[in-house]
Tab-separated table of C-alpha atoms and ligand atoms in Angstrom:
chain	number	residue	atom	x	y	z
V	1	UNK	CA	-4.246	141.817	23.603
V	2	UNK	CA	-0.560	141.558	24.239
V	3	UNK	CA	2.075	143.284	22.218
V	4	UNK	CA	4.009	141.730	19.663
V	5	UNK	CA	7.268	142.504	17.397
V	6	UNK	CA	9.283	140.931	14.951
V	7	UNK	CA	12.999	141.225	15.562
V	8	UNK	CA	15.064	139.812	12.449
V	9	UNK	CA	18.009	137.758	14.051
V	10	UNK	CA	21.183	137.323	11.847
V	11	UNK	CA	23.753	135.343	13.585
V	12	UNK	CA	26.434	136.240	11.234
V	13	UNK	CA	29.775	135.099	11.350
V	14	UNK	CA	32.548	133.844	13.599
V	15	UNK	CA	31.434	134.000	17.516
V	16	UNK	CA	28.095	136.283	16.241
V	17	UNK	CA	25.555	132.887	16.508
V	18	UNK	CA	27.109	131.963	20.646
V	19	UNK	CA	26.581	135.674	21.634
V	20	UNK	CA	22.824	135.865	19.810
V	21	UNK	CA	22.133	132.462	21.456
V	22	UNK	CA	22.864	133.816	25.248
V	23	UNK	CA	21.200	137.537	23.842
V	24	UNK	CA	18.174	135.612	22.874
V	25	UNK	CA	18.270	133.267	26.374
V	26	UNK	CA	18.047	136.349	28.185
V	27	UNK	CA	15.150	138.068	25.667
V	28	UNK	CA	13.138	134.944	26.872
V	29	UNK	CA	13.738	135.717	30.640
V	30	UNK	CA	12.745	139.155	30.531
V	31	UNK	CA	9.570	139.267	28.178
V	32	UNK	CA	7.066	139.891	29.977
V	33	UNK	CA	3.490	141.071	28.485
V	34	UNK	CA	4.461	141.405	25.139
V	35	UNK	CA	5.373	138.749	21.992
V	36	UNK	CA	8.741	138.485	20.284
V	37	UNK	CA	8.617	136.912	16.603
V	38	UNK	CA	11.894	135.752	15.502
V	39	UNK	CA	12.732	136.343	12.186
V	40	UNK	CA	16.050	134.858	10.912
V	41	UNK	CA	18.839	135.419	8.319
V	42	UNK	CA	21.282	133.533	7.122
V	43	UNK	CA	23.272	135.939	6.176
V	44	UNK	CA	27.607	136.041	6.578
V	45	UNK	CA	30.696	134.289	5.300
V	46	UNK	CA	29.088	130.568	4.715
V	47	UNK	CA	25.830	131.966	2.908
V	48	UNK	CA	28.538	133.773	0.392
V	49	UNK	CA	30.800	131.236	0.144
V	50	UNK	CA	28.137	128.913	-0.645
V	51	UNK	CA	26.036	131.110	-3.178
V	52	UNK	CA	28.234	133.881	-3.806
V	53	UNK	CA	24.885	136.180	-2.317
V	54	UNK	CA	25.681	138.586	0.492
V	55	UNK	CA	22.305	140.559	1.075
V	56	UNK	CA	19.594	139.366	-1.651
V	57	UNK	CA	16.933	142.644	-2.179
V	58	UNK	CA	14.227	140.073	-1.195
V	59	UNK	CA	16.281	140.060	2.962
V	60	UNK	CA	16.282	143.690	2.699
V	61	UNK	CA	12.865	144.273	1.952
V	62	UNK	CA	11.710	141.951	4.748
V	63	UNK	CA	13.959	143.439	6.910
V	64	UNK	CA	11.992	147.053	6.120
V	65	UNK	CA	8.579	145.251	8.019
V	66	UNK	CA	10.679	144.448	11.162
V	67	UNK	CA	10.379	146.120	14.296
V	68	UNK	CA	14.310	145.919	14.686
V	69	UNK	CA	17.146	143.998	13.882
V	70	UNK	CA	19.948	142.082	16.250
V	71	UNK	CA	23.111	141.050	14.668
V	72	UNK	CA	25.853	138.876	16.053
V	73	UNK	CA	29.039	139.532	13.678
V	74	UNK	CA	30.115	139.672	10.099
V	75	UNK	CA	33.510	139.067	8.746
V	76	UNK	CA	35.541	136.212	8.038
V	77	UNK	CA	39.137	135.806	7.227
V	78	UNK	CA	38.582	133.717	4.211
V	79	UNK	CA	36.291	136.434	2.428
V	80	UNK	CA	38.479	138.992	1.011
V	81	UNK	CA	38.192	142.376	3.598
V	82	UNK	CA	35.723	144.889	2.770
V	83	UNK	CA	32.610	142.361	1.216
V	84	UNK	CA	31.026	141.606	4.019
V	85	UNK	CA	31.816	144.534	6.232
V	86	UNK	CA	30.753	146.952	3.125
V	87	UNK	CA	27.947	145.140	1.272
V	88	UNK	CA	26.428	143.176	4.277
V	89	UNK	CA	27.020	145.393	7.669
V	90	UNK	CA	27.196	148.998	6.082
V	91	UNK	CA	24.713	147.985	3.155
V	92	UNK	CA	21.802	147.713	6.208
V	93	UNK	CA	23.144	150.586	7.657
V	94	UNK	CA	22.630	152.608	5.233
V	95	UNK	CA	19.563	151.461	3.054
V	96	UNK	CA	17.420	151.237	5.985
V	97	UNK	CA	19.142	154.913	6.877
V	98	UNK	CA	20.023	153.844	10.506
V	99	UNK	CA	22.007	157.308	10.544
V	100	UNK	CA	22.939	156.879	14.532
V	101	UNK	CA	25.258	154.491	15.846
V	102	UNK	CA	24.531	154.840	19.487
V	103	UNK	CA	27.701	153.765	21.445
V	104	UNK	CA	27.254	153.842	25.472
V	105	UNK	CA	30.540	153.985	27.663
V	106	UNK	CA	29.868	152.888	31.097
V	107	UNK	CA	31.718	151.129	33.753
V	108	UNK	CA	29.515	148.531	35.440
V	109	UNK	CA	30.548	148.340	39.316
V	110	UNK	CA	33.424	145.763	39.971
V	111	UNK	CA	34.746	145.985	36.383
V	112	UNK	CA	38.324	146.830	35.646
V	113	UNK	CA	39.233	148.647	32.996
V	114	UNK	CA	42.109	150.782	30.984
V	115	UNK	CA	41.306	154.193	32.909
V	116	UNK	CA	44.562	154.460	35.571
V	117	UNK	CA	42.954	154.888	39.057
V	118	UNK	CA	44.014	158.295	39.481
V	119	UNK	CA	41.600	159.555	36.539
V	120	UNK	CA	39.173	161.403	37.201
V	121	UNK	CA	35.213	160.685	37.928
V	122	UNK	CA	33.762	157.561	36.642
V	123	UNK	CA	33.025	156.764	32.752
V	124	UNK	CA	29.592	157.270	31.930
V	125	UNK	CA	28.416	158.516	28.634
V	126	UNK	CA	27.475	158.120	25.493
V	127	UNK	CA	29.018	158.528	21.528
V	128	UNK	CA	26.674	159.821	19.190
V	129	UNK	CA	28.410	158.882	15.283
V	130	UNK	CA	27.053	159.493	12.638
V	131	UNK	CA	26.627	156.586	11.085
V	132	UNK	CA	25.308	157.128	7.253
V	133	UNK	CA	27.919	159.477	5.555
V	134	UNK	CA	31.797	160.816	6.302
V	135	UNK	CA	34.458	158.303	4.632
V	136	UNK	CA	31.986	155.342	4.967
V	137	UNK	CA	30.094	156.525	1.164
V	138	UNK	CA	32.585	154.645	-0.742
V	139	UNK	CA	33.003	158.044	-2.511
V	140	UNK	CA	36.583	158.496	-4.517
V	141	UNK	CA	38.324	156.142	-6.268
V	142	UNK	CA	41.603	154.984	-7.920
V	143	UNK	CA	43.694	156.693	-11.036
V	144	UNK	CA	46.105	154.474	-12.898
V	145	UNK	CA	45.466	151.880	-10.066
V	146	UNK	CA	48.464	149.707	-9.814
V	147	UNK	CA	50.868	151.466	-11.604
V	148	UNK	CA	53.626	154.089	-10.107
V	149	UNK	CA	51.806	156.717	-10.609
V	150	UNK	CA	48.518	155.466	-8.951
V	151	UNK	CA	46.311	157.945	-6.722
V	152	UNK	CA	43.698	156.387	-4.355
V	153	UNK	CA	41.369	159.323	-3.318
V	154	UNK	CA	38.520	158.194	-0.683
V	155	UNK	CA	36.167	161.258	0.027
V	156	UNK	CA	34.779	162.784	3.251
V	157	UNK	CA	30.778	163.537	2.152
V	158	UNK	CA	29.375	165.528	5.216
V	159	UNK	CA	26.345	166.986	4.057
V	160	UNK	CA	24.265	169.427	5.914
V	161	UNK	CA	21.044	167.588	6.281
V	162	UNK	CA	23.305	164.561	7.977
V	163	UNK	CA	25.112	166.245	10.341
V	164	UNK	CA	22.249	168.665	11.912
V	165	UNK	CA	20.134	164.861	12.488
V	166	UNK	CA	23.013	163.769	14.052
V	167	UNK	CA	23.392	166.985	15.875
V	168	UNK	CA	19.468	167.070	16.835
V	169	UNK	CA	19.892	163.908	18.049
V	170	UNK	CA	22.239	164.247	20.405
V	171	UNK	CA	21.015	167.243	22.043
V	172	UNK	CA	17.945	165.585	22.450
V	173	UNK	CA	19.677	162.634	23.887
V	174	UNK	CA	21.531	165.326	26.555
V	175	UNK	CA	18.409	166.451	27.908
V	176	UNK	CA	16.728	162.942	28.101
V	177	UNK	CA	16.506	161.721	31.827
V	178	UNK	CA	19.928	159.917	33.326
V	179	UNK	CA	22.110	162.427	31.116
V	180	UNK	CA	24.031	165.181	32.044
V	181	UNK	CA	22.942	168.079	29.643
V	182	UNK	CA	25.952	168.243	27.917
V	183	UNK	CA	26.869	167.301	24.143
V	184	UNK	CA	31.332	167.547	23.470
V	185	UNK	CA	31.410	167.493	19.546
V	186	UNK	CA	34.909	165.760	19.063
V	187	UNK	CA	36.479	166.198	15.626
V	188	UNK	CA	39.624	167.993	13.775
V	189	UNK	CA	38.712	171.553	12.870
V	190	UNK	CA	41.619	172.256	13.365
V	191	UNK	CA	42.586	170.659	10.529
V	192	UNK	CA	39.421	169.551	8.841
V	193	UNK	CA	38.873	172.744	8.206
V	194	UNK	CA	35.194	172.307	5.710
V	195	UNK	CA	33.905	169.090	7.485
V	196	UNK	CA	34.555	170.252	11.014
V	197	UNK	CA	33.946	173.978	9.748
V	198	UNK	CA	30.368	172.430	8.957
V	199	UNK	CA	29.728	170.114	12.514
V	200	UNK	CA	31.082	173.345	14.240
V	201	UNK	CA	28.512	175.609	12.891
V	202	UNK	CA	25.615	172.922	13.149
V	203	UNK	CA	26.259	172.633	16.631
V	204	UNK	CA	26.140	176.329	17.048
V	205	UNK	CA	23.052	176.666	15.482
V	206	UNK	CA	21.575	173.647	17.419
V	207	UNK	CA	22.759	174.741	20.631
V	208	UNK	CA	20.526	177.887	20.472
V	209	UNK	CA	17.400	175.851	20.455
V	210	UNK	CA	18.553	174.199	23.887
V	211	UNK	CA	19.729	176.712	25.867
V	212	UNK	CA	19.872	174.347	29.139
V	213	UNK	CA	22.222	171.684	27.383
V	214	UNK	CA	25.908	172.963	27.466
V	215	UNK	CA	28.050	172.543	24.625
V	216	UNK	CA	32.169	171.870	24.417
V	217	UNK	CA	34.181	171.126	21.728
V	218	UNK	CA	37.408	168.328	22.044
V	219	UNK	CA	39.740	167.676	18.837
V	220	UNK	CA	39.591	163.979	18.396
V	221	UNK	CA	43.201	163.219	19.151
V	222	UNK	CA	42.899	164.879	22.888
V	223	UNK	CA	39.275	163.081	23.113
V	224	UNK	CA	41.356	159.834	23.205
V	225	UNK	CA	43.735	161.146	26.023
V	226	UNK	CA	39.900	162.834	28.323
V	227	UNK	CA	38.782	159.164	27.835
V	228	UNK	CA	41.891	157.574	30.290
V	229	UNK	CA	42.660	160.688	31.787
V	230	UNK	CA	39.436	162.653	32.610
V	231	UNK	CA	36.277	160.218	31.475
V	232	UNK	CA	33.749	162.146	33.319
V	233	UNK	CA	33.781	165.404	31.419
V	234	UNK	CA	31.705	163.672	28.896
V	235	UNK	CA	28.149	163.168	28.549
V	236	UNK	CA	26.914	163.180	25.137
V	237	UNK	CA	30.228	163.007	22.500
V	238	UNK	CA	28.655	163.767	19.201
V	239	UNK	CA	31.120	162.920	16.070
V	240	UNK	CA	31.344	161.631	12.475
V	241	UNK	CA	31.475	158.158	10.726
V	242	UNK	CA	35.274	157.356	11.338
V	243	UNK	CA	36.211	159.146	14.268
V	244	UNK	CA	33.424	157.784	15.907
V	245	UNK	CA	34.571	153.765	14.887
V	246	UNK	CA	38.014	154.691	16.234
V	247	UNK	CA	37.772	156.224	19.458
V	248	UNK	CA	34.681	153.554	20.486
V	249	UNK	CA	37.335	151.162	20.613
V	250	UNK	CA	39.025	153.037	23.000
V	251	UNK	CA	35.378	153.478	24.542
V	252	UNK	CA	34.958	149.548	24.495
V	253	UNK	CA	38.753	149.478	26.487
V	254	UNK	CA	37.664	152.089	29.158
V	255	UNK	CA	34.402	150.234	29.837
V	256	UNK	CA	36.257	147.166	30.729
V	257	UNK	CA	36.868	145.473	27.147
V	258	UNK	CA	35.374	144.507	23.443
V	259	UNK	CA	33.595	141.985	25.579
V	260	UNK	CA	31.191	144.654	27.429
V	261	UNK	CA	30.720	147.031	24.238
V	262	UNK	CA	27.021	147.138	22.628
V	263	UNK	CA	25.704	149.373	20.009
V	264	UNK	CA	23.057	150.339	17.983
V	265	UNK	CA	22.425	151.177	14.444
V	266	UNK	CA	19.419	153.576	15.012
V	267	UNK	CA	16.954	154.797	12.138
V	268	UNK	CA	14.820	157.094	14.829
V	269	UNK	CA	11.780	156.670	12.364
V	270	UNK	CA	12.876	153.493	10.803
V	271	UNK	CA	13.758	149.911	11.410
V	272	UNK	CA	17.199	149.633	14.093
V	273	UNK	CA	19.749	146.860	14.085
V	274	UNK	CA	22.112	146.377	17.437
V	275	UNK	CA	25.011	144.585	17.722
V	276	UNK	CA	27.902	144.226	20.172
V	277	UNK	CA	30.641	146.460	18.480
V	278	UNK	CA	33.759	143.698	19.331
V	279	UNK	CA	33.415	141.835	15.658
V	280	UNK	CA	34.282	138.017	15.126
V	281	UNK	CA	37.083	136.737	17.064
V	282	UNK	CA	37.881	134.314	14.921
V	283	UNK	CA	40.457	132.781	17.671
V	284	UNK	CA	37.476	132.005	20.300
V	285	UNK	CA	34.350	130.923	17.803
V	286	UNK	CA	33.398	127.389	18.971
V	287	UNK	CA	34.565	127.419	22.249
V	288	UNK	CA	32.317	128.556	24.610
V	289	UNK	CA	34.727	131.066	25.754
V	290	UNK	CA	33.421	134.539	24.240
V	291	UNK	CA	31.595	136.977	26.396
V	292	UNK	CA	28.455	137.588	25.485
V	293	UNK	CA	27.675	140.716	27.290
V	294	UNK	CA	28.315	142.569	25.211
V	295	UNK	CA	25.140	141.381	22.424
V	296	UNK	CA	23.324	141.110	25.827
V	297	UNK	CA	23.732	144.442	26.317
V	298	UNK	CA	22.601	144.955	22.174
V	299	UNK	CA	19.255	143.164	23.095
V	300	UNK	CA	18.474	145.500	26.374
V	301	UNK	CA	19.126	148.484	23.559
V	302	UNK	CA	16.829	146.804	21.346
V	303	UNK	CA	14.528	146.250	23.843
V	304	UNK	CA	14.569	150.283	25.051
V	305	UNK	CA	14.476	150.847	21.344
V	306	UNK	CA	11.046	149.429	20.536
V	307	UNK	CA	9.299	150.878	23.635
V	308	UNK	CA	10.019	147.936	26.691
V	309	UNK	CA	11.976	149.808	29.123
V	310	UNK	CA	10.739	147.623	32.045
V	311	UNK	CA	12.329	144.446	30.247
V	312	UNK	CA	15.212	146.468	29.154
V	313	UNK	CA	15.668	147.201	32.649
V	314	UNK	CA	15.810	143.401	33.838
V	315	UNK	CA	18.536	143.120	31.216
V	316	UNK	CA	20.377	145.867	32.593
V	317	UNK	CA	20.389	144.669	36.268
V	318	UNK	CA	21.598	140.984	34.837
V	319	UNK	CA	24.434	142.395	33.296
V	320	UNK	CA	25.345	144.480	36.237
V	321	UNK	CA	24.817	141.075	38.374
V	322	UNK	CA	26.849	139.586	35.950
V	323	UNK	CA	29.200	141.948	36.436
V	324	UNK	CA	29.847	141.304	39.605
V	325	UNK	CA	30.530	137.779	39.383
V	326	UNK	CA	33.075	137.371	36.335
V	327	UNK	CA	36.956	137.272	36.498
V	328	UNK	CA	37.158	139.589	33.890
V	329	UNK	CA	35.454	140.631	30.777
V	330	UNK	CA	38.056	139.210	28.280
V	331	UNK	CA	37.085	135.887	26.543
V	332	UNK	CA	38.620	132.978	28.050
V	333	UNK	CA	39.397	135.005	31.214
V	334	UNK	CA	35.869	135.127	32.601
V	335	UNK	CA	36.068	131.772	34.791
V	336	UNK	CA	32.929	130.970	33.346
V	337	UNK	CA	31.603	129.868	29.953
V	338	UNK	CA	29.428	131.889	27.532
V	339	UNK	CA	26.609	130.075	28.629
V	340	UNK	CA	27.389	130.507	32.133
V	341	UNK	CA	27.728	134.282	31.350
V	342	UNK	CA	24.064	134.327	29.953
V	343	UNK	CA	22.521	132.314	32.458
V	344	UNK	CA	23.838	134.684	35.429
V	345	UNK	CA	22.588	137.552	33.749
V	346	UNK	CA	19.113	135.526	33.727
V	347	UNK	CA	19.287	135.054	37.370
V	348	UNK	CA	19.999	138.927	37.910
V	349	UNK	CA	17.476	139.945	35.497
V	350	UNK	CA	14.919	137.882	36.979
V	351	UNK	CA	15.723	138.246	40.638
V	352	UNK	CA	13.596	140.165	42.937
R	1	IPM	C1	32.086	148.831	13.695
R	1	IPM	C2	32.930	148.089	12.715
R	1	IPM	C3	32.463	148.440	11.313
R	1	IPM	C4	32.628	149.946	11.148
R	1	IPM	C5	33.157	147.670	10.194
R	1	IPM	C6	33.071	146.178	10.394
R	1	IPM	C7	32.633	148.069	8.846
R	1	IPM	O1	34.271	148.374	12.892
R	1	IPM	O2	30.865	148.595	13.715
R	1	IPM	O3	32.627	149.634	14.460
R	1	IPM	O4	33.709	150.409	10.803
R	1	IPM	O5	31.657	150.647	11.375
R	2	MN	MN1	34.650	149.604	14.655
C-alpha cells in the first residue's frame, strides 16, 4: 500500500495563491510512491472581510489531523496591521506549538546576491529562531493609552523550557549530515543582560552533551555585518523570536532575494506549516510576475519534513536548475513568468 498525507493548503493573501499554485505543480512532478490529500483553507484578508472570521476553532482543529501545513501569504493593506499577521499567521504558530522557524541561507550556483565578492567563503547555513515566545507573546500592554503620559510596555518572555528546545534543536541539527558541527547563538548579552544571560547559559549546558559540535557566540548587530562580510563562519545560527525575523531578511538578501527565501514553522512532534518568508507583495499579485521559488522551496521542506527526502530532493535539483536559467530572482526581473518559473523547476526535478 502506498503512503499517503494530508497537507492543509491555505493560499492566503496577496501573491500567496500564484506561488502555492507553481509549489503544488511541482508537488505533482515529484510524488512518487506515496499520496498527497489536499486539504484547503480559505483563510486571509477576503474570508475576514467577508465574515469578519480570521481562524474559526473548527480550521484549527482540522488542521491538528494534518500531516503538515503550506501557506502562501497573509496580510493585506486594507486589514488594519497586526490581525492577520497576529491572529491568523502567529495564532497557528503557536497553538499547534511549531516552536522552530527553520530559515536556510544558501546561495544556489549562478545566483547573485548582496554579499560583495571579496567576502569570504560561500553562504550556506541555517537560522534556528525560536519561534513560540520572546516579544511575539503579546505580553505588556498600554497605561493611560493615548494620553501624554501613555506607556506602551511589550515584554520579552524567554522561558527556560523554550529556549533549551530551541537550543536542543539546533545542536541536533549541527551534527545532522550536510552540516558543519557548529551552532553561533547570535543575540545581545551584552545588553540583554536576563534573556541572553538565559540563551548563554542554555547553550553552555547543551554544548556539554555534544562535545563534537563547536559552539560561538555573535551579538546580533555584528551577525548582520558576518552575513555580507564573512557568511561562511556560520553553520547553525541559533536565536530568539525577533532577532531571528530581522536578520532572515538580511538572510533572504544574501541568498539572492525575498524571492529565493523558504521557511518552516516546525512542531518536531506536531503538525508543521512552511511558507516562503517574502510576505504579500501587494504591487505584483495578479501578474504573473512573482517568483515562486521561494514556496517551491517551502514544499521541498515540507516534503523532507514528513519523511520524502527522495522527492524533496527532485525539488531541490529543480530549483537549482531553475536557478540557473533566471535573470534574476526579483519579481518582474526573472525574464520569465511565475509559471514559467515552476515549470523549469519541473523539468529539473524530473530530469535524469
Ligand atoms: C515572518 C513575518 C512574520 C513574523 C509576521 C508577518 C508576523 O515577518 O514570518 O518573518 O514576524 O514572524
Ligand atoms: Mn519576517
Amino acid at each position: 500500500m502506498s503512503r499517503g498525507y494530508r497537507v492543509g493548503v491555505i493560499p492566503g493573501d496577496g501573491t500567496g495563491p500564484e506561488v502555492v499554485r507553481e509549489g503544488l505543480k511541482v508537488l505533482e512532478a515529484v510524488r512518487e510512491g506515496f499520496d498527497v490529500e489536499l486539504v484547503a483553507f480559505d483563510l486571509g484578508a477576503e474570508r475576514y472581510l467577508r465574515t469578519g472570521e480570521v481562524l474559526p476553532d473548527e480550521d484549527l482543529e482540522t488542521m491538528r489531523g494534518l500531516d503538515a501545513i503550506f501557506l502562501g501569504a497573509v496580510g493585506d493593506p486594507r486589514v488594519r496591521p497586526g490581525i492577520l499577521e497576529r491572529e491568523l499567521l502567529l495564532r497557528i504558530r503557536f497553538e499547534l506549538d511549531q516552536y522552530v522557524n527553520l530559515r536556510p541561507v544558501v546561495r544556489y550556483p549562478g545566483v547573485r546576491t548582496l554579499v560583495p565578492s571579496h567576502a569570504e567563503g560561500d553562504v550556506n547555513f541555517v537560522v534556528v529562531r525560536e519561534n513560540s515566545e520572546g516579544l511575539y507573546t503579546g505580553a505588556g500592554g498600554f497605561h493611560r493609552k493615548g494620553t501624554p503620559h501613555e506607556v506602551a510596555v511589550q515584554e520579552s518572555i524567554n522561558t527556560r523550557r523554550g529556549v533549551e528546545r530551541i537550543v536542543r534543536y539546533a545542536f541536533e541539527l549541527a551534527r545532522a549530515p550536510g552540516r558543519r558541527g557548529k551552532v553561533t547563538l547570535v543575540h545581545k548579552t551584552n545588553v540583554l543582560t536576563f534573556a541572553g544571560d538565559l540563551y548563554q547559559r542554555v547553550v553552555d549546558e547543551v554544548a556539554r552533551e555534544y562535545p563534537a559540535v563547536e559552539t560561538d557566540y555573535v551579538h546580533v548587530d555584528a551577525a548582520c555585518i558576518y552575513f555580507l562580510d564573512q557568511p561562511s563562519r556560520f553553520d547553525v545560527i541559533v536565536t530568539d523570536n525577533m532577532f531571528g525575523d530581522i536578520i532572515t531578511d538580511l538572510g533572504a538578501m544574501i541568498q539572492g532575494g525575498m524571492g529565493i527565501a523558504a521557511g518552516g514553522n516546525i512542531n518536531p512532534e506536531g503538525v508543521s506549516m512552511f511558507e516562503p518568508i517574502g510576505g504579500t507583495a501587494p504591487d505584483h499579485t495578479g501578474k504573473d510576475t512573482i517568483n515562486p521559488l521561494a514556496a517551491i522551496g517551502a514544499m521541498g521542506m515540507l516534503l523532507e519534513e514528513i519523511g520524502e527526502r527522495a522527492a524533496a530532493s527532485r525539488v531541490d535539483a529543480g530549483i537549482r536548475f531553475a536557478c540557473s536559467k533566471l535573470h534574476s530572482m526579483r519579481a518582474g526581473e526573472m525574464g520569465y513568468t511565475t509559471s514559467e518559473v515552476g515549470d523549469l523547476v519541473v523539468e529539473g526535478a524530473t530530469a535524469s
